[in-house]
CSV table of C-alpha atoms in Angstrom, one decimal:
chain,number,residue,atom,x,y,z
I,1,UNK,CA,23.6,20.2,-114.8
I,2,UNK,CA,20.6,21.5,-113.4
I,3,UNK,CA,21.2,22.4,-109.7
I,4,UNK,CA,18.4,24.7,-107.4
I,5,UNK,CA,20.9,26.8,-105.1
I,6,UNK,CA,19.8,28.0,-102.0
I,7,UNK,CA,21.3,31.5,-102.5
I,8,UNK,CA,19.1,33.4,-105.2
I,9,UNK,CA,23.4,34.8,-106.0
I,10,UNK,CA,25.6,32.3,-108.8
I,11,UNK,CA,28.9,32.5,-107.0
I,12,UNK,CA,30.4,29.5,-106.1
I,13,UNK,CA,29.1,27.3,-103.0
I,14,UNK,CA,31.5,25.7,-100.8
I,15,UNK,CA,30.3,23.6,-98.6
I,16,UNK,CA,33.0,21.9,-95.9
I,17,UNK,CA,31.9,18.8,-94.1
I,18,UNK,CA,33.1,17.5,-90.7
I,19,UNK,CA,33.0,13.3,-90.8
I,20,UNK,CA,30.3,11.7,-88.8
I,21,UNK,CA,30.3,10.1,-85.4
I,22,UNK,CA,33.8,7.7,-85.6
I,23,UNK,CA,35.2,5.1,-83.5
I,24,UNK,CA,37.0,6.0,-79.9
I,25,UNK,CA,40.8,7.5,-80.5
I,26,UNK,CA,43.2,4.6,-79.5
I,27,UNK,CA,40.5,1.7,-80.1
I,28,UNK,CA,42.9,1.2,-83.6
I,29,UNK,CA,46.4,0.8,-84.3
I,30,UNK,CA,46.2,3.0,-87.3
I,31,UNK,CA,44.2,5.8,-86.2
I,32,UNK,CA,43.6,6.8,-90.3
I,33,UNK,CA,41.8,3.9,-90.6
I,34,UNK,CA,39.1,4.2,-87.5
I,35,UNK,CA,35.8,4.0,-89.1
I,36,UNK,CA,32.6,5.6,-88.4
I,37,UNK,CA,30.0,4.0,-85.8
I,38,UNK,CA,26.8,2.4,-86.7
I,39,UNK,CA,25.2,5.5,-85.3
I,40,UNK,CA,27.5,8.0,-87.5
I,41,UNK,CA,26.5,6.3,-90.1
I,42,UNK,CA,22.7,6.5,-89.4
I,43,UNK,CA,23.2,10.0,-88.6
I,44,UNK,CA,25.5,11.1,-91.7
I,45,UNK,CA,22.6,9.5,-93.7
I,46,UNK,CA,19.9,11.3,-92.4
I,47,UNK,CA,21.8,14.7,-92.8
I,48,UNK,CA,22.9,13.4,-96.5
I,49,UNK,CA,19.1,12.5,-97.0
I,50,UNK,CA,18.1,15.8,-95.7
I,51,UNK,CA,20.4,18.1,-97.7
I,52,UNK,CA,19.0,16.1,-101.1
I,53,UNK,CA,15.8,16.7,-100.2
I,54,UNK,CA,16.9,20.4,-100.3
I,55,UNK,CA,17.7,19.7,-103.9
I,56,UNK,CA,21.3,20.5,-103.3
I,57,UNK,CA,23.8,18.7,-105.5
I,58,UNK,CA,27.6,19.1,-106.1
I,59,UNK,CA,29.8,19.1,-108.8
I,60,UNK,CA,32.2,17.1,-106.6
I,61,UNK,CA,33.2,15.8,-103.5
I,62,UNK,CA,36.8,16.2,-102.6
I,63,UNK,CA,37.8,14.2,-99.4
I,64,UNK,CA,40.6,13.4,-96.8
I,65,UNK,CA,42.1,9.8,-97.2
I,66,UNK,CA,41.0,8.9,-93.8
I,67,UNK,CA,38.5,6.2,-93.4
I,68,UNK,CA,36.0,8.3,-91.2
I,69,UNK,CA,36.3,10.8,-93.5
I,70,UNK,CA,36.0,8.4,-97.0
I,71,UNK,CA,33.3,6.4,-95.6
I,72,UNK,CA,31.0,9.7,-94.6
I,73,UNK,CA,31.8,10.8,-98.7
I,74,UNK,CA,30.6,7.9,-100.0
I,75,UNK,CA,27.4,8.3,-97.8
I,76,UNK,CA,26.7,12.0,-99.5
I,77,UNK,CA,27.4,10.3,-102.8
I,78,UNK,CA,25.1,7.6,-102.3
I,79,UNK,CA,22.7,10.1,-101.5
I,80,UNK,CA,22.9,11.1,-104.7
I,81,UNK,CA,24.6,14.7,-103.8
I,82,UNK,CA,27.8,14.3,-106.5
I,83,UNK,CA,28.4,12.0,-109.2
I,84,UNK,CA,32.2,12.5,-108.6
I,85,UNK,CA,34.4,11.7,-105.9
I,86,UNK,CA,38.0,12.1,-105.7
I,87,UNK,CA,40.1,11.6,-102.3
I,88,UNK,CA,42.6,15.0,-102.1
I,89,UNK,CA,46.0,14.9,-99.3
I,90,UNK,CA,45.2,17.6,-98.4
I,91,UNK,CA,41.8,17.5,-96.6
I,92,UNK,CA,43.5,15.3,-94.0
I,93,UNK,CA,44.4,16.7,-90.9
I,94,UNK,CA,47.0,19.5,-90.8
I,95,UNK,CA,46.7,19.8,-94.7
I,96,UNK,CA,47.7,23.1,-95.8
I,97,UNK,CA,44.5,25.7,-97.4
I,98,UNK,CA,47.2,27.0,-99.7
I,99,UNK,CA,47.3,23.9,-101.9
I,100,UNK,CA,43.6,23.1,-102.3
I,101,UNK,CA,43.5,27.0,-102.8
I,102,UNK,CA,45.8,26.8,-105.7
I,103,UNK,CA,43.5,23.9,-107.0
I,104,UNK,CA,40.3,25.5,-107.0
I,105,UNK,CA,41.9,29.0,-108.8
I,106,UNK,CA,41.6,26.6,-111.6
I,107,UNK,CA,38.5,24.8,-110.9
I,108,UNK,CA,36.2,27.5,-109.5
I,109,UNK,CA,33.4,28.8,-111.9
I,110,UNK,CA,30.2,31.0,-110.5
I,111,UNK,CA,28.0,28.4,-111.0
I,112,UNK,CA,29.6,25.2,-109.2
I,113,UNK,CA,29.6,23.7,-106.4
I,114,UNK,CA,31.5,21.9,-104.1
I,115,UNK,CA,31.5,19.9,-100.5
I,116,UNK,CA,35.1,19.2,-98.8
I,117,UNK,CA,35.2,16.4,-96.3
I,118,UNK,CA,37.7,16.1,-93.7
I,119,UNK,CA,38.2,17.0,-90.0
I,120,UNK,CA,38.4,19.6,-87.0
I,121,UNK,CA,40.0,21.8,-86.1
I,122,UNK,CA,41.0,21.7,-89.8
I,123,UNK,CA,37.4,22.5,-91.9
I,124,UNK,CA,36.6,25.3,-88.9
I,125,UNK,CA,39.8,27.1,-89.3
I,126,UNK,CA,39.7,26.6,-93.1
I,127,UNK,CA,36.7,28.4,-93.4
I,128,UNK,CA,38.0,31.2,-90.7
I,129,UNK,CA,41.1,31.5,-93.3
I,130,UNK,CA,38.6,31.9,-96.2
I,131,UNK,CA,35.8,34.3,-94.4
I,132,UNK,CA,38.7,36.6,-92.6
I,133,UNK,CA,41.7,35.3,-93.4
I,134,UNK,CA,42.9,34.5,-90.1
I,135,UNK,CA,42.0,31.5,-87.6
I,136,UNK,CA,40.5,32.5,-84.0
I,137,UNK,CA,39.0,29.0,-83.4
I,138,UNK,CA,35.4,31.2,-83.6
I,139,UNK,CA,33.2,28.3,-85.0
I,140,UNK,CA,31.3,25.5,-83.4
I,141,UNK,CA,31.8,22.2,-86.2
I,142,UNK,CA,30.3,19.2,-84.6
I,143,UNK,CA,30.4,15.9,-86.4
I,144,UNK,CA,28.4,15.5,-89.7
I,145,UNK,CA,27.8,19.4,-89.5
I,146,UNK,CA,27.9,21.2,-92.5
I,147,UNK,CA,29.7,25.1,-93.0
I,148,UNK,CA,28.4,26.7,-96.5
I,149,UNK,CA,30.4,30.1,-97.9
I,150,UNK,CA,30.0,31.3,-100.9
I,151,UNK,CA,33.2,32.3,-103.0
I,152,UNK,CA,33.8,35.8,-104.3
I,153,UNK,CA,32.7,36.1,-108.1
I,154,UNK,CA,36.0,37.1,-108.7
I,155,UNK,CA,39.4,37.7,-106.7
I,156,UNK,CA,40.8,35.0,-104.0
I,157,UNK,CA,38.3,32.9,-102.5
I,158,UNK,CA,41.0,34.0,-98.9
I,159,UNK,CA,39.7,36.7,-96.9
I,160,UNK,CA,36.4,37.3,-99.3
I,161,UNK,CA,34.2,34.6,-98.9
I,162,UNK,CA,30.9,35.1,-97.1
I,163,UNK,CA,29.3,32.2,-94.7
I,164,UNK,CA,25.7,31.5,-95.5
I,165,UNK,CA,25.0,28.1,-93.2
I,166,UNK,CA,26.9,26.7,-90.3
I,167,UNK,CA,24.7,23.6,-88.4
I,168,UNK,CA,25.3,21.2,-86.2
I,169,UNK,CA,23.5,17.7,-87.3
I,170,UNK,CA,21.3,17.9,-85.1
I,171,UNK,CA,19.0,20.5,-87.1
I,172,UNK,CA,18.6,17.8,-89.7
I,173,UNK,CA,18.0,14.8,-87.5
S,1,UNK,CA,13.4,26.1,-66.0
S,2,UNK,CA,14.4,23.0,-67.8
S,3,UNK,CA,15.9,23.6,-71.5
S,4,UNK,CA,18.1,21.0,-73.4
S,5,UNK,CA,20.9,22.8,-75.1
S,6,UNK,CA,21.9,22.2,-78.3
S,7,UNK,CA,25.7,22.6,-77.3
S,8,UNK,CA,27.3,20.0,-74.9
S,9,UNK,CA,28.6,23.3,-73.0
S,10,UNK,CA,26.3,24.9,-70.2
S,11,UNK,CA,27.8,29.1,-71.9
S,12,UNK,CA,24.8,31.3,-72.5
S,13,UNK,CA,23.5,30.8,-75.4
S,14,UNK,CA,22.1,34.3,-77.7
S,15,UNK,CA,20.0,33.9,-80.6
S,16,UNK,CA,19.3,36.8,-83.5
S,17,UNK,CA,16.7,36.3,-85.4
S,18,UNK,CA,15.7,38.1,-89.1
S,19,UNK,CA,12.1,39.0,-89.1
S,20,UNK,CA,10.0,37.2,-91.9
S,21,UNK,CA,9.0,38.3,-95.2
S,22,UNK,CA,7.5,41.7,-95.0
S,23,UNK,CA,5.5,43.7,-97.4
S,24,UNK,CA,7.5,45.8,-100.1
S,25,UNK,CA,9.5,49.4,-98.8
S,26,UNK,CA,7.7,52.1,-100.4
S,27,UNK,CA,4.1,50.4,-99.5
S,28,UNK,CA,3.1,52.3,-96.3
S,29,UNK,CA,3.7,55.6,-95.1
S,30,UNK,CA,5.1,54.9,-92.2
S,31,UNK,CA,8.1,51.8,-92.5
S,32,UNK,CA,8.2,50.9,-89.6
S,33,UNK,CA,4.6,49.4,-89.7
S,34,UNK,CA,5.5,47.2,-92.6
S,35,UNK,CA,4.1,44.3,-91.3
S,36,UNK,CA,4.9,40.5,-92.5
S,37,UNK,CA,3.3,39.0,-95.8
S,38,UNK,CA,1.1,36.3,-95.5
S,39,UNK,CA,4.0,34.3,-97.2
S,40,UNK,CA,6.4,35.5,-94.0
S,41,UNK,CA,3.7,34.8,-91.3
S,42,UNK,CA,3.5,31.0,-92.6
S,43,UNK,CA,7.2,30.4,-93.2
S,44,UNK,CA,8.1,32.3,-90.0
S,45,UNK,CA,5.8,29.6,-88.3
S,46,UNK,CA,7.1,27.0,-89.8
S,47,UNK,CA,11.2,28.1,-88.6
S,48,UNK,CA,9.4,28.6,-85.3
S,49,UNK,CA,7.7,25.1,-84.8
S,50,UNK,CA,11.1,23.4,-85.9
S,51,UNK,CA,13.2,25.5,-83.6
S,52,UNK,CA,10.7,24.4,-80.8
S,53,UNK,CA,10.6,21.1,-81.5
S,54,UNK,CA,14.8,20.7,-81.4
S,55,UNK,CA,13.5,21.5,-77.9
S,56,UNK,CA,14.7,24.9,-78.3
S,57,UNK,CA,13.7,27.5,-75.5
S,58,UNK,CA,14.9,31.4,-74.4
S,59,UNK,CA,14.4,32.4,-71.2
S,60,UNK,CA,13.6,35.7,-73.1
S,61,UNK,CA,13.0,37.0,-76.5
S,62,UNK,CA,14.1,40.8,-77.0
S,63,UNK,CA,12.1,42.4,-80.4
S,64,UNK,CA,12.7,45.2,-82.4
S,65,UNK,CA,9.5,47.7,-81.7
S,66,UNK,CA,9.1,47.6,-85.7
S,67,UNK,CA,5.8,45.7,-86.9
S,68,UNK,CA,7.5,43.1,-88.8
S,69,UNK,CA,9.9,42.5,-85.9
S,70,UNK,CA,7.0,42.3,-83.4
S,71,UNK,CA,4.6,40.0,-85.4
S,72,UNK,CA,8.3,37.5,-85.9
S,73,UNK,CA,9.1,37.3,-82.2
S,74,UNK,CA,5.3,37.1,-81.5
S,75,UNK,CA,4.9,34.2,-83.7
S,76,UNK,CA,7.9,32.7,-81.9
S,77,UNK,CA,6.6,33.1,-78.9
S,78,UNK,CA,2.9,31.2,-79.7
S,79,UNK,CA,5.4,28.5,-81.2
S,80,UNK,CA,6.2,28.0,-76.9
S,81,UNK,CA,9.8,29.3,-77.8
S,82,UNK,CA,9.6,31.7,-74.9
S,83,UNK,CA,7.3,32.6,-72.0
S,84,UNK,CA,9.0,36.3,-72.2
S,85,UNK,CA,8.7,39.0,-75.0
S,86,UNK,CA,10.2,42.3,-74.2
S,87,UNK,CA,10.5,45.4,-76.9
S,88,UNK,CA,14.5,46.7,-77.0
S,89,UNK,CA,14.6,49.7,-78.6
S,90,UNK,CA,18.5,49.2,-79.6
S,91,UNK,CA,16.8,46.5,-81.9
S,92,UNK,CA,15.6,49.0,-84.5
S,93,UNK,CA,17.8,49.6,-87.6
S,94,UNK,CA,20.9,51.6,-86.7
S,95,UNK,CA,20.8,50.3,-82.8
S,96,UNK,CA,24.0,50.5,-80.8
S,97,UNK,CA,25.4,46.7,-79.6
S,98,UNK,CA,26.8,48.8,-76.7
S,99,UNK,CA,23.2,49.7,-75.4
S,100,UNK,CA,22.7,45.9,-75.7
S,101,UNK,CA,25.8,44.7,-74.2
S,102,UNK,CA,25.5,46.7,-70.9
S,103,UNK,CA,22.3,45.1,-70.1
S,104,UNK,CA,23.1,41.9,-71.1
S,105,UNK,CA,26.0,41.8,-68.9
S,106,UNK,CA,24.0,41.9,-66.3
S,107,UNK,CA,21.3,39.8,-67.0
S,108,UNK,CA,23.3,36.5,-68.4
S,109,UNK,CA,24.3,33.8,-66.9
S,110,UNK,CA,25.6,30.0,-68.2
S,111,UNK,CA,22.3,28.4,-68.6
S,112,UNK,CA,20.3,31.1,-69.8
S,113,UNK,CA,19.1,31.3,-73.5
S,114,UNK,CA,18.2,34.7,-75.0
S,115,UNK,CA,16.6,35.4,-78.3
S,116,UNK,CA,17.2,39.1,-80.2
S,117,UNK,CA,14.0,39.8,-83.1
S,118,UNK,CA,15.9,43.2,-85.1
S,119,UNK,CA,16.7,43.7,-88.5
S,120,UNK,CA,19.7,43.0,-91.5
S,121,UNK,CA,22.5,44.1,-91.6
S,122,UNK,CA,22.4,45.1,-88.0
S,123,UNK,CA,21.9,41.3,-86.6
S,124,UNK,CA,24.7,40.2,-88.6
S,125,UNK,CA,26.9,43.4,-87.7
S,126,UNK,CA,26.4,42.4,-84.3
S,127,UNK,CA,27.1,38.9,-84.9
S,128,UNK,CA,30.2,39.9,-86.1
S,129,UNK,CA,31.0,42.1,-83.1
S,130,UNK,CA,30.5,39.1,-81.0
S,131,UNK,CA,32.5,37.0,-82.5
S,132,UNK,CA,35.3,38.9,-84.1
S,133,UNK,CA,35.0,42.6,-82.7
S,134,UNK,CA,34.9,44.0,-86.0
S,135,UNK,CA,32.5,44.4,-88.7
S,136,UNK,CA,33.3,43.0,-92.4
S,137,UNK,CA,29.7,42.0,-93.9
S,138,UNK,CA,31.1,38.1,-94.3
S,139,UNK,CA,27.6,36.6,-93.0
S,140,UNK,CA,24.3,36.2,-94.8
S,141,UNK,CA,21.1,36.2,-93.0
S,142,UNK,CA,18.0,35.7,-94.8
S,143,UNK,CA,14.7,36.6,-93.8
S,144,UNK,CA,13.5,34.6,-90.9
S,145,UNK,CA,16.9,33.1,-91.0
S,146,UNK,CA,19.1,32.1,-87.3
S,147,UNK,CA,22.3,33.0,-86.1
S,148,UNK,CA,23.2,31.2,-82.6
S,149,UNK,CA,26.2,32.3,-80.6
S,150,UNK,CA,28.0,30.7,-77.6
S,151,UNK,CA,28.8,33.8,-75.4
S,152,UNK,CA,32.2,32.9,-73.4
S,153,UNK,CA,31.6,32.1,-69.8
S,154,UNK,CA,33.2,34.7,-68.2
S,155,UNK,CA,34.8,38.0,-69.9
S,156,UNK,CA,33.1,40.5,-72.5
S,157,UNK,CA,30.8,38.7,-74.8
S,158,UNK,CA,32.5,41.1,-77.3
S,159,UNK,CA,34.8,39.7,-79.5
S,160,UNK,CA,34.7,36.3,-77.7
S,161,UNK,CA,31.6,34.7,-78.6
S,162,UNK,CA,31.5,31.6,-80.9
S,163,UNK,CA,29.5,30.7,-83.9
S,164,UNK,CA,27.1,27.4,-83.6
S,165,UNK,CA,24.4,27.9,-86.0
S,166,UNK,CA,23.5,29.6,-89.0
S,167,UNK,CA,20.7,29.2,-90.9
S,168,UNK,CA,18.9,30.5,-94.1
S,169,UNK,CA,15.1,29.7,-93.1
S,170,UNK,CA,14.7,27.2,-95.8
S,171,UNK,CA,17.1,24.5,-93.9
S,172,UNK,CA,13.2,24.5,-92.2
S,173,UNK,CA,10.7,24.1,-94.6
């Protein structure tokens, strides 16, 4: 696969991505299955659109089972950002780093790369766990807003991983 | 003055800024009057006309006295990012955040936006003081790239700050 990355390094990219704009908390019985708003959805396009257009492209999308988060996965997909998307446990809220970490051990390789989606406080505190390996609730996620790190070339992605993009939406609107 | 804030929250906001492309070390006799390539001018405009129009303005912009830092936060400034341009002399390479931090407290306040025009790895060192009071080389700022920071409202800015925005210059282009 050809694939233009935005750091002139080949380590891994990680890129974590918060849903877009959902329905209010308590408007659905099952609050798993609250779906984004006709205005999430126009913006998580427009920030899918724009991060294309940057020629950016993953090896997969991994995403919480929750339908905010599923339906904002499919948007990056149809944006044509990953041919493959797989739904992972883990990435929904209160999932534990320790079993995606023992996932991507396996998966990682310096060339890949590849875009979590899921929620707050969750993505900011993941990427706290992987930059410094502690959370201090130090980062800003807003919704559709994007967090890229890139992984160590070698040694745990926890505690080593640098942070090379953090926006809100807004900057791609 | 008014300014529409990129965060929901009224905290000062504090801005450091990596000055463009500049001409290669070794080039001039004196280093500190590398001055940006015609590459960095153009690119460096082109960061500063898409930060201005996300209605982005400081109520000051604080440069490094070195050429390439001068001719960045100049160019920012003829963007309409800031009416203010002052040279800080704790923005050169090696400057002390404490020099910075005593004036600051005095001068912030909630609604104020400040810009800082300095130097790698010194902006991200600080960056890293401001959020996590300790420095570990985690962040990567490109050239004419833009950390934003959310200092806390009340209480040292040290340690306490948040992370809202970083950005390699290309997110721009």
């Amino acid at each position: 696969m050809i694939r233009v990355v935005l750091q002139s390094s080949v380590d891994m990219e990680l890129y974590l991505i918060r849903h877009g704009l959902a329905g209010q908390h308590g408007d659905y019985p099952d609050d798993d299955q609250r779906p984004l708003t006709p205005e999430g959805e126009r913006k998580t396009e427009q920030v899918a659109k724009r991060m294309r257009s940057l020629d950016l492209k993953f090896d997969l999308i991994l995403t919480s089972p929750l339908t905010r988060a599923k339906q904002t996965a499919k948007i990056l997909q149809k944006a044509g950002l990953s041919d493959a998307l797989e739904t992972a446990g883990y990435l929904a809220p209160g999932g534990d780093i320790q079993n995606w970490h023992a996932w991507v051990e396996s998966w990682r390789s310096p060339d890949k790369a590849l875009a979590l989606v899921g929620h707050e406080p969750d993505l900011s505190s993941w990427a706290e766990l992987l930059i410094w390996g502690e959370v201090r609730d130090r980062f800003i996620l807003k919704k559709a807003g994007v967090i890229g790190l890139e992984l160590p070339e070698s040694g745990s992605a926890l505690s080593n991983s640098q942070l090379f993009w953090l926006t809100p939406p807004r900057l791609f609107l």
